[in-house]
Short mmCIF file of N, CA and C in Angstrom, two decimals:
data_model
loop_
_atom_site.label_atom_id
_atom_site.label_comp_id
_atom_site.label_asym_id
_atom_site.label_seq_id
_atom_site.Cartn_x
_atom_site.Cartn_y
_atom_site.Cartn_z
N MET G 1 4.83 31.94 -104.95
CA MET G 1 5.57 31.02 -104.11
C MET G 1 5.20 30.92 -102.76
N THR G 2 5.22 29.74 -102.33
CA THR G 2 4.73 29.42 -100.94
C THR G 2 5.94 29.82 -100.00
N LEU G 3 5.53 30.04 -98.61
CA LEU G 3 6.62 30.14 -97.68
C LEU G 3 7.46 29.00 -97.53
N ALA G 4 6.94 27.77 -97.61
CA ALA G 4 7.57 26.56 -97.50
C ALA G 4 8.78 26.46 -98.66
N LEU G 5 8.32 26.76 -99.74
CA LEU G 5 9.13 26.77 -101.02
C LEU G 5 10.37 27.77 -100.83
N ALA G 6 9.97 29.07 -100.39
CA ALA G 6 10.96 30.04 -100.29
C ALA G 6 11.94 29.68 -99.09
N LEU G 7 11.40 29.09 -97.98
CA LEU G 7 12.35 28.57 -96.90
C LEU G 7 13.32 27.59 -97.53
N LEU G 8 12.75 26.50 -98.13
CA LEU G 8 13.66 25.55 -98.64
C LEU G 8 14.90 26.05 -99.71
N LEU G 9 14.38 27.00 -100.44
CA LEU G 9 15.23 27.65 -101.46
C LEU G 9 16.38 28.35 -100.55
N PHE G 10 15.95 29.07 -99.55
CA PHE G 10 16.83 29.84 -98.70
C PHE G 10 17.87 28.79 -98.04
N VAL G 11 17.34 27.77 -97.50
CA VAL G 11 18.21 26.86 -96.73
C VAL G 11 19.07 26.07 -97.72
N THR G 12 18.63 25.86 -98.81
CA THR G 12 19.47 25.04 -99.78
C THR G 12 20.60 26.02 -100.38
N ALA G 13 20.35 27.30 -100.57
CA ALA G 13 21.35 28.33 -100.84
C ALA G 13 22.26 28.46 -99.83
N GLU G 14 21.80 28.59 -98.58
CA GLU G 14 22.63 28.70 -97.44
C GLU G 14 23.68 27.63 -97.41
N ARG G 15 23.07 26.42 -97.32
CA ARG G 15 24.13 25.15 -97.22
C ARG G 15 25.01 25.12 -98.44
N LEU G 16 24.64 25.42 -99.62
CA LEU G 16 25.64 25.36 -100.65
C LEU G 16 26.71 26.48 -100.55
N GLY G 17 26.28 27.58 -99.95
CA GLY G 17 27.21 28.73 -99.75
C GLY G 17 28.23 28.18 -98.68
N GLU G 18 27.74 27.58 -97.58
CA GLU G 18 28.65 27.05 -96.63
C GLU G 18 29.54 25.96 -97.08
N LEU G 19 28.99 25.23 -97.99
CA LEU G 19 30.01 24.13 -98.71
C LEU G 19 31.11 24.78 -99.41
N TRP G 20 30.79 25.88 -100.10
CA TRP G 20 31.73 26.71 -100.86
C TRP G 20 32.91 27.18 -99.84
N LEU G 21 32.30 27.87 -98.73
CA LEU G 21 33.19 28.54 -97.75
C LEU G 21 34.06 27.55 -97.10
N ALA G 22 33.52 26.43 -96.71
CA ALA G 22 34.21 25.31 -96.07
C ALA G 22 35.21 24.71 -97.06
N ARG G 23 35.00 24.55 -98.24
CA ARG G 23 36.08 23.94 -99.11
C ARG G 23 37.22 25.00 -99.28
N ARG G 24 36.93 26.23 -99.42
CA ARG G 24 37.86 27.33 -99.52
C ARG G 24 38.67 27.43 -98.31
N ASN G 25 37.99 27.35 -97.09
CA ASN G 25 38.88 27.39 -96.00
C ASN G 25 39.69 26.29 -95.63
N THR G 26 39.12 24.94 -96.11
CA THR G 26 39.85 23.71 -95.80
C THR G 26 41.09 23.78 -96.76
N GLU G 27 40.93 24.26 -98.03
CA GLU G 27 42.16 24.25 -98.94
C GLU G 27 43.30 25.16 -98.37
N ARG G 28 42.68 26.42 -97.84
CA ARG G 28 43.74 27.27 -97.29
C ARG G 28 44.31 26.74 -96.12
N LEU G 29 43.55 26.02 -95.18
CA LEU G 29 44.19 25.63 -93.97
C LEU G 29 45.25 24.41 -94.32
N ILE G 30 44.93 23.64 -95.24
CA ILE G 30 45.86 22.52 -95.63
C ILE G 30 47.15 23.11 -96.29
N ALA G 31 46.90 24.16 -97.05
CA ALA G 31 48.08 24.79 -97.66
C ALA G 31 48.97 25.41 -96.63
N GLN G 32 48.60 25.85 -95.47
CA GLN G 32 49.12 26.47 -94.47
C GLN G 32 49.69 25.50 -93.45
N GLY G 33 49.67 24.19 -93.73
CA GLY G 33 50.15 23.12 -92.78
C GLY G 33 49.21 22.42 -91.87
N GLY G 34 47.87 22.74 -92.18
CA GLY G 34 46.85 22.01 -91.38
C GLY G 34 46.83 20.57 -91.76
N LEU G 35 46.37 19.82 -90.73
CA LEU G 35 46.33 18.24 -90.93
C LEU G 35 44.78 17.96 -90.79
N GLU G 36 44.25 17.12 -91.84
CA GLU G 36 42.97 16.64 -91.62
C GLU G 36 42.96 15.39 -90.88
N VAL G 37 42.07 15.32 -89.81
CA VAL G 37 42.02 14.22 -88.91
C VAL G 37 40.76 13.46 -89.29
N ALA G 38 40.68 12.05 -89.14
CA ALA G 38 39.41 11.41 -89.14
C ALA G 38 38.58 11.64 -90.23
N PRO G 39 38.98 11.63 -91.47
CA PRO G 39 38.09 12.04 -92.72
C PRO G 39 37.18 10.85 -93.01
N GLU G 40 37.37 9.60 -92.53
CA GLU G 40 36.51 8.43 -92.94
C GLU G 40 35.02 8.72 -92.53
N HIS G 41 34.67 9.48 -91.53
CA HIS G 41 33.24 9.52 -91.29
C HIS G 41 32.58 10.82 -91.93
N TYR G 42 33.41 11.60 -92.72
CA TYR G 42 32.87 12.77 -93.48
C TYR G 42 31.74 12.25 -94.41
N PRO G 43 31.99 11.30 -95.21
CA PRO G 43 30.76 10.88 -96.10
C PRO G 43 29.44 10.65 -95.31
N LEU G 44 29.64 10.08 -94.21
CA LEU G 44 28.27 10.05 -93.32
C LEU G 44 27.65 11.32 -93.11
N ILE G 45 28.44 12.18 -92.81
CA ILE G 45 27.86 13.62 -92.58
C ILE G 45 27.28 14.16 -93.77
N VAL G 46 28.02 14.05 -95.03
CA VAL G 46 27.40 14.62 -96.11
C VAL G 46 26.21 13.88 -96.57
N ALA G 47 26.06 12.55 -96.36
CA ALA G 47 24.96 11.76 -96.81
C ALA G 47 23.76 12.09 -95.90
N LEU G 48 24.01 12.26 -94.53
CA LEU G 48 22.94 12.62 -93.71
C LEU G 48 22.30 13.99 -94.05
N HIS G 49 23.15 14.93 -94.15
CA HIS G 49 22.74 16.26 -94.62
C HIS G 49 21.91 16.44 -95.94
N ALA G 50 22.46 15.63 -96.84
CA ALA G 50 21.80 15.65 -98.07
C ALA G 50 20.49 14.96 -98.03
N ALA G 51 20.41 13.71 -97.24
CA ALA G 51 19.16 13.06 -97.27
C ALA G 51 18.13 14.04 -96.50
N TRP G 52 18.44 14.62 -95.42
CA TRP G 52 17.79 15.51 -94.70
C TRP G 52 17.10 16.68 -95.53
N LEU G 53 18.04 17.25 -96.38
CA LEU G 53 17.57 18.39 -97.12
C LEU G 53 16.69 17.86 -98.36
N GLY G 54 17.22 16.72 -98.88
CA GLY G 54 16.31 16.15 -100.01
C GLY G 54 15.02 15.65 -99.49
N GLY G 55 14.96 15.19 -98.35
CA GLY G 55 13.56 14.65 -97.74
C GLY G 55 12.78 15.90 -97.46
N LEU G 56 13.30 16.98 -97.05
CA LEU G 56 12.50 18.11 -96.76
C LEU G 56 11.87 18.73 -98.03
N TRP G 57 12.73 18.64 -99.17
CA TRP G 57 12.11 19.11 -100.56
C TRP G 57 11.04 18.17 -100.89
N TRP G 58 11.24 16.94 -100.79
CA TRP G 58 10.18 15.94 -101.19
C TRP G 58 8.92 15.91 -100.53
N LEU G 59 9.09 16.15 -99.09
CA LEU G 59 7.87 16.15 -98.29
C LEU G 59 7.25 17.49 -97.90
N GLY G 60 8.14 18.45 -97.83
CA GLY G 60 7.72 19.74 -97.35
C GLY G 60 7.58 20.85 -98.15
N TRP G 61 7.90 20.88 -99.34
CA TRP G 61 7.95 22.07 -100.28
C TRP G 61 6.58 22.84 -100.33
N ASP G 62 5.49 21.97 -100.18
CA ASP G 62 4.11 22.65 -100.31
C ASP G 62 3.41 22.65 -98.92
N ARG G 63 3.87 22.42 -97.91
CA ARG G 63 3.22 22.35 -96.67
C ARG G 63 3.13 23.73 -96.03
N PRO G 64 2.10 23.92 -95.12
CA PRO G 64 2.04 25.18 -94.50
C PRO G 64 3.21 25.35 -93.53
N VAL G 65 3.62 26.58 -93.15
CA VAL G 65 4.80 26.67 -92.20
C VAL G 65 4.29 27.12 -90.93
N ASN G 66 4.72 26.56 -89.93
CA ASN G 66 4.38 26.83 -88.46
C ASN G 66 5.34 28.11 -88.17
N LEU G 67 4.73 29.24 -87.98
CA LEU G 67 5.53 30.45 -87.69
C LEU G 67 6.21 30.47 -86.41
N GLY G 68 5.79 29.79 -85.35
CA GLY G 68 6.52 29.73 -84.19
C GLY G 68 7.89 28.78 -84.34
N TRP G 69 7.77 27.65 -84.87
CA TRP G 69 8.85 26.89 -85.22
C TRP G 69 9.88 27.71 -86.11
N LEU G 70 9.30 28.37 -87.10
CA LEU G 70 10.07 29.17 -87.99
C LEU G 70 10.91 30.13 -87.19
N ALA G 71 10.27 30.79 -86.28
CA ALA G 71 11.06 31.78 -85.45
C ALA G 71 12.28 31.25 -84.72
N VAL G 72 12.00 29.93 -84.13
CA VAL G 72 12.93 29.18 -83.48
C VAL G 72 14.24 28.93 -84.59
N PHE G 73 13.77 28.46 -85.65
CA PHE G 73 14.76 28.09 -86.73
C PHE G 73 15.68 29.42 -87.12
N VAL G 74 15.00 30.53 -87.13
CA VAL G 74 15.75 31.76 -87.38
C VAL G 74 16.68 32.06 -86.32
N CYS G 75 16.27 31.73 -85.13
CA CYS G 75 17.32 31.92 -83.89
C CYS G 75 18.54 31.09 -84.11
N PHE G 76 18.35 29.86 -84.66
CA PHE G 76 19.38 28.78 -84.79
C PHE G 76 20.27 29.44 -85.99
N LEU G 77 19.67 30.02 -87.03
CA LEU G 77 20.42 30.57 -88.06
C LEU G 77 21.37 31.74 -87.54
N ALA G 78 20.85 32.52 -86.67
CA ALA G 78 21.62 33.60 -85.93
C ALA G 78 22.68 32.95 -85.20
N LEU G 79 22.48 32.03 -84.48
CA LEU G 79 23.58 31.23 -83.79
C LEU G 79 24.66 30.80 -84.73
N ARG G 80 24.25 30.25 -85.89
CA ARG G 80 25.05 29.58 -86.89
C ARG G 80 26.15 30.83 -87.41
N VAL G 81 25.50 32.01 -87.66
CA VAL G 81 26.27 33.11 -88.04
C VAL G 81 27.25 33.51 -87.02
N TRP G 82 26.92 33.41 -85.71
CA TRP G 82 27.82 33.74 -84.78
C TRP G 82 28.96 32.81 -84.67
N VAL G 83 28.75 31.61 -84.86
CA VAL G 83 29.77 30.48 -84.93
C VAL G 83 30.66 30.78 -86.02
N LEU G 84 30.14 31.10 -87.19
CA LEU G 84 30.88 31.25 -88.53
C LEU G 84 31.74 32.52 -88.30
N MET G 85 31.15 33.61 -87.70
CA MET G 85 32.00 34.67 -87.54
C MET G 85 33.06 34.66 -86.51
N THR G 86 32.81 33.82 -85.55
CA THR G 86 33.80 33.52 -84.50
C THR G 86 34.92 32.83 -84.99
N LEU G 87 34.68 31.75 -85.87
CA LEU G 87 35.86 31.12 -86.25
C LEU G 87 36.38 31.60 -87.52
N GLY G 88 35.69 32.31 -88.38
CA GLY G 88 36.30 33.08 -89.36
C GLY G 88 36.89 32.00 -90.48
N ARG G 89 38.06 32.38 -90.73
CA ARG G 89 38.84 31.49 -91.70
C ARG G 89 39.18 30.07 -91.34
N ARG G 90 38.91 29.79 -89.99
CA ARG G 90 39.23 28.53 -89.52
C ARG G 90 37.89 27.63 -89.61
N TRP G 91 36.87 28.14 -89.98
CA TRP G 91 35.66 27.37 -90.02
C TRP G 91 35.68 26.42 -91.20
N THR G 92 35.33 25.14 -91.03
CA THR G 92 35.28 24.18 -92.20
C THR G 92 34.38 23.07 -91.67
N THR G 93 33.95 22.30 -92.64
CA THR G 93 33.08 21.06 -92.34
C THR G 93 33.91 19.89 -91.98
N ARG G 94 35.11 19.94 -92.13
CA ARG G 94 36.14 18.84 -91.69
C ARG G 94 36.79 19.13 -90.50
N ILE G 95 37.47 18.27 -89.90
CA ILE G 95 38.41 18.36 -88.85
C ILE G 95 39.74 18.75 -89.25
N ILE G 96 40.21 19.86 -89.16
CA ILE G 96 41.49 20.26 -89.56
C ILE G 96 42.15 20.93 -88.31
N VAL G 97 43.29 20.30 -88.12
CA VAL G 97 44.19 20.75 -86.92
C VAL G 97 45.28 21.49 -87.40
N MET G 98 45.42 22.62 -86.75
CA MET G 98 46.54 23.56 -87.23
C MET G 98 47.62 23.58 -86.06
N PRO G 99 48.70 22.82 -86.43
CA PRO G 99 49.76 22.79 -85.36
C PRO G 99 50.17 24.19 -84.90
N GLY G 100 50.33 24.26 -83.57
CA GLY G 100 50.82 25.57 -83.09
C GLY G 100 49.65 26.49 -82.65
N GLU G 101 48.49 26.28 -83.25
CA GLU G 101 47.32 27.22 -83.07
C GLU G 101 46.68 26.75 -81.74
N THR G 102 46.07 27.85 -81.12
CA THR G 102 45.39 27.52 -79.84
C THR G 102 43.76 27.41 -80.20
N LEU G 103 43.01 26.81 -79.45
CA LEU G 103 41.57 26.52 -79.61
C LEU G 103 40.95 27.91 -79.44
N VAL G 104 39.88 28.14 -80.17
CA VAL G 104 39.20 29.33 -80.03
C VAL G 104 38.39 29.30 -78.89
N ARG G 105 38.37 30.32 -78.04
CA ARG G 105 37.75 30.42 -76.77
C ARG G 105 36.69 31.62 -76.68
N GLY G 106 36.53 32.38 -77.78
CA GLY G 106 35.56 33.48 -77.62
C GLY G 106 34.27 33.09 -78.26
N GLY G 107 33.42 34.12 -78.48
CA GLY G 107 32.15 33.93 -79.05
C GLY G 107 31.32 32.83 -78.26
N PRO G 108 30.62 32.03 -79.02
CA PRO G 108 29.81 30.97 -78.31
C PRO G 108 30.71 29.86 -77.75
N TYR G 109 31.95 29.82 -78.05
CA TYR G 109 32.89 28.87 -77.49
C TYR G 109 33.15 29.15 -76.06
N ARG G 110 32.82 30.26 -75.56
CA ARG G 110 32.83 30.64 -74.20
C ARG G 110 31.93 29.72 -73.37
N PHE G 111 30.94 29.29 -74.02
CA PHE G 111 29.70 28.65 -73.35
C PHE G 111 29.58 27.16 -73.69
N LEU G 112 30.02 26.79 -74.74
CA LEU G 112 29.94 25.41 -75.32
C LEU G 112 31.34 24.99 -76.06
N SER G 113 31.53 23.67 -75.85
CA SER G 113 32.79 23.18 -76.62
C SER G 113 32.51 23.15 -78.09
N HIS G 114 31.27 22.79 -78.48
CA HIS G 114 30.98 22.53 -79.81
C HIS G 114 29.58 23.28 -80.22
N PRO G 115 29.61 24.54 -80.28
CA PRO G 115 28.35 25.19 -80.50
C PRO G 115 27.78 24.91 -81.99
N ASN G 116 28.61 24.76 -82.90
CA ASN G 116 28.21 24.52 -84.16
C ASN G 116 27.32 23.29 -84.21
N TYR G 117 27.74 22.25 -83.48
CA TYR G 117 26.89 21.07 -83.46
C TYR G 117 25.57 21.11 -82.72
N ALA G 118 25.58 22.14 -81.67
CA ALA G 118 24.26 22.42 -80.98
C ALA G 118 23.29 23.00 -82.06
N VAL G 119 23.91 23.94 -82.81
CA VAL G 119 23.05 24.61 -83.85
C VAL G 119 22.56 23.62 -84.75
N VAL G 120 23.44 22.66 -85.28
CA VAL G 120 22.98 21.63 -86.18
C VAL G 120 21.91 20.60 -85.67
N ILE G 121 22.17 20.25 -84.37
CA ILE G 121 21.05 19.56 -83.75
C ILE G 121 19.67 20.30 -83.70
N GLY G 122 19.71 21.48 -83.43
CA GLY G 122 18.56 22.25 -83.39
C GLY G 122 17.89 22.48 -84.76
N GLU G 123 18.64 22.76 -85.84
CA GLU G 123 18.17 22.87 -87.14
C GLU G 123 17.61 21.65 -87.66
N ILE G 124 18.31 20.61 -87.39
CA ILE G 124 17.83 19.26 -87.98
C ILE G 124 16.35 18.92 -87.34
N ALA G 125 16.17 19.29 -86.15
CA ALA G 125 14.94 19.01 -85.59
C ALA G 125 13.83 20.04 -85.87
N VAL G 126 14.25 21.22 -85.94
CA VAL G 126 13.27 22.42 -85.86
C VAL G 126 12.76 22.65 -87.27
N LEU G 127 13.68 22.61 -88.45
CA LEU G 127 13.02 22.94 -89.73
C LEU G 127 12.09 21.91 -90.08
N PRO G 128 12.15 20.63 -89.90
CA PRO G 128 10.98 19.83 -90.20
C PRO G 128 9.72 20.02 -89.39
N LEU G 129 9.89 20.41 -88.06
CA LEU G 129 8.93 20.66 -87.20
C LEU G 129 8.08 22.09 -87.77
N ALA G 130 8.83 23.00 -88.30
CA ALA G 130 8.27 24.09 -89.04
C ALA G 130 7.43 23.81 -90.14
N LEU G 131 7.83 22.70 -90.77
CA LEU G 131 7.01 22.29 -91.96
C LEU G 131 6.06 21.11 -91.67
N GLY G 132 5.75 20.87 -90.25
CA GLY G 132 4.73 20.02 -89.88
C GLY G 132 5.13 18.55 -90.12
N LEU G 133 6.39 18.21 -89.97
CA LEU G 133 6.90 16.89 -90.21
C LEU G 133 7.59 16.32 -88.90
N PRO G 134 6.89 16.02 -88.00
CA PRO G 134 7.41 15.58 -86.58
C PRO G 134 8.23 14.21 -86.69
N TRP G 135 7.68 13.35 -87.43
CA TRP G 135 8.30 12.05 -87.56
C TRP G 135 9.72 12.15 -88.31
N PHE G 136 9.72 12.99 -89.29
CA PHE G 136 11.04 13.22 -90.01
C PHE G 136 11.88 14.01 -89.05
N ALA G 137 11.46 14.88 -88.31
CA ALA G 137 12.40 15.58 -87.18
C ALA G 137 13.00 14.46 -86.32
N LEU G 138 12.19 13.57 -86.00
CA LEU G 138 12.61 12.65 -84.94
C LEU G 138 13.53 11.65 -85.58
N VAL G 139 13.33 11.11 -86.64
CA VAL G 139 14.23 10.19 -87.46
C VAL G 139 15.62 10.76 -87.75
N PHE G 140 15.57 12.03 -88.31
CA PHE G 140 16.77 12.64 -88.62
C PHE G 140 17.57 13.08 -87.40
N SER G 141 16.94 13.38 -86.33
CA SER G 141 17.55 13.80 -85.03
C SER G 141 18.31 12.55 -84.41
N ILE G 142 17.70 11.45 -84.51
CA ILE G 142 18.31 10.15 -84.22
C ILE G 142 19.58 9.93 -84.88
N LEU G 143 19.34 9.98 -86.15
CA LEU G 143 20.58 9.69 -87.14
C LEU G 143 21.61 10.66 -86.94
N ASN G 144 21.14 11.99 -86.71
CA ASN G 144 22.27 12.91 -86.52
C ASN G 144 22.99 12.73 -85.17
N ALA G 145 22.22 12.32 -84.18
CA ALA G 145 23.07 12.08 -82.82
C ALA G 145 23.92 10.81 -83.06
N LEU G 146 23.68 9.78 -83.94
CA LEU G 146 24.64 8.81 -83.99
C LEU G 146 25.87 9.33 -84.74
N VAL G 147 25.65 10.07 -85.83
CA VAL G 147 26.83 10.67 -86.60
C VAL G 147 27.70 11.64 -85.73
N LEU G 148 27.01 12.36 -85.00
CA LEU G 148 27.70 13.39 -84.06
C LEU G 148 28.39 12.67 -82.93
N SER G 149 27.99 11.59 -82.57
CA SER G 149 28.55 10.85 -81.59
C SER G 149 30.07 10.43 -82.15
N ILE G 150 30.09 10.06 -83.32
CA ILE G 150 31.36 9.72 -84.03
C ILE G 150 32.28 10.88 -84.15
N ARG G 151 31.50 11.92 -84.78
CA ARG G 151 32.25 13.14 -85.15
C ARG G 151 32.93 13.83 -83.83
N ILE G 152 32.03 14.00 -82.83
CA ILE G 152 32.62 14.67 -81.68
C ILE G 152 33.80 14.02 -80.95
N ARG G 153 33.51 12.72 -81.03
CA ARG G 153 34.58 11.90 -80.33
C ARG G 153 35.91 11.96 -81.12
N ALA G 154 35.87 12.03 -82.42
CA ALA G 154 37.10 12.17 -83.38
C ALA G 154 37.64 13.50 -83.25
N GLU G 155 36.77 14.55 -83.12
CA GLU G 155 37.27 15.95 -83.05
C GLU G 155 37.90 16.09 -81.62
N ASN G 156 37.25 15.69 -80.64
CA ASN G 156 37.86 15.85 -79.31
C ASN G 156 39.33 15.13 -79.21
N ALA G 157 39.38 14.03 -79.74
CA ALA G 157 40.67 13.13 -79.87
C ALA G 157 41.63 14.07 -80.62
N ALA G 158 41.27 14.61 -81.68
CA ALA G 158 42.31 15.27 -82.46
C ALA G 158 42.69 16.67 -81.85
N LEU G 159 41.68 17.32 -81.25
CA LEU G 159 42.06 18.53 -80.46
C LEU G 159 42.84 18.30 -79.34
N GLY G 160 42.65 17.16 -78.70
CA GLY G 160 43.34 16.75 -77.54
C GLY G 160 44.88 16.47 -77.71
N ARG G 161 45.03 15.83 -78.96
CA ARG G 161 46.40 15.31 -79.34
C ARG G 161 47.21 16.52 -79.72
N HIS G 162 46.57 17.73 -80.28
CA HIS G 162 47.45 18.83 -80.77
C HIS G 162 47.10 20.10 -80.05
#
């Protein structure tokens, strides 16, 4: 098995695990009175990430891996774990507002309002670079910036109202 193939298998398993966790947390938060806000852009996020991962499989499964970019990607994975651990059962891929709850201010949220999105920005750029796909990194970084501009605006508005 090549390093690129192992890396893509790992990232795919990690993303599927996150989807499972997000669904479980979303269902629990809704059952506890949480309100989903601005769900209309969610299919864009899903489509972007599915196309990104599918494209990496299509173009990168047999490419040599740049170990420097791989190390940067591993750092982003560590930051992702920090975000997930900080939010715990509140982490989800949707915008869920819990009436009466305060915003999380610990962990990476001490430094950034949206650390998870900073991680996503990095991962979407860096994993293709690790696989020697700079144009892929550029195209998906631009698409991700467009989607995140919608997402962050909606999330800030939702959190500001509640």
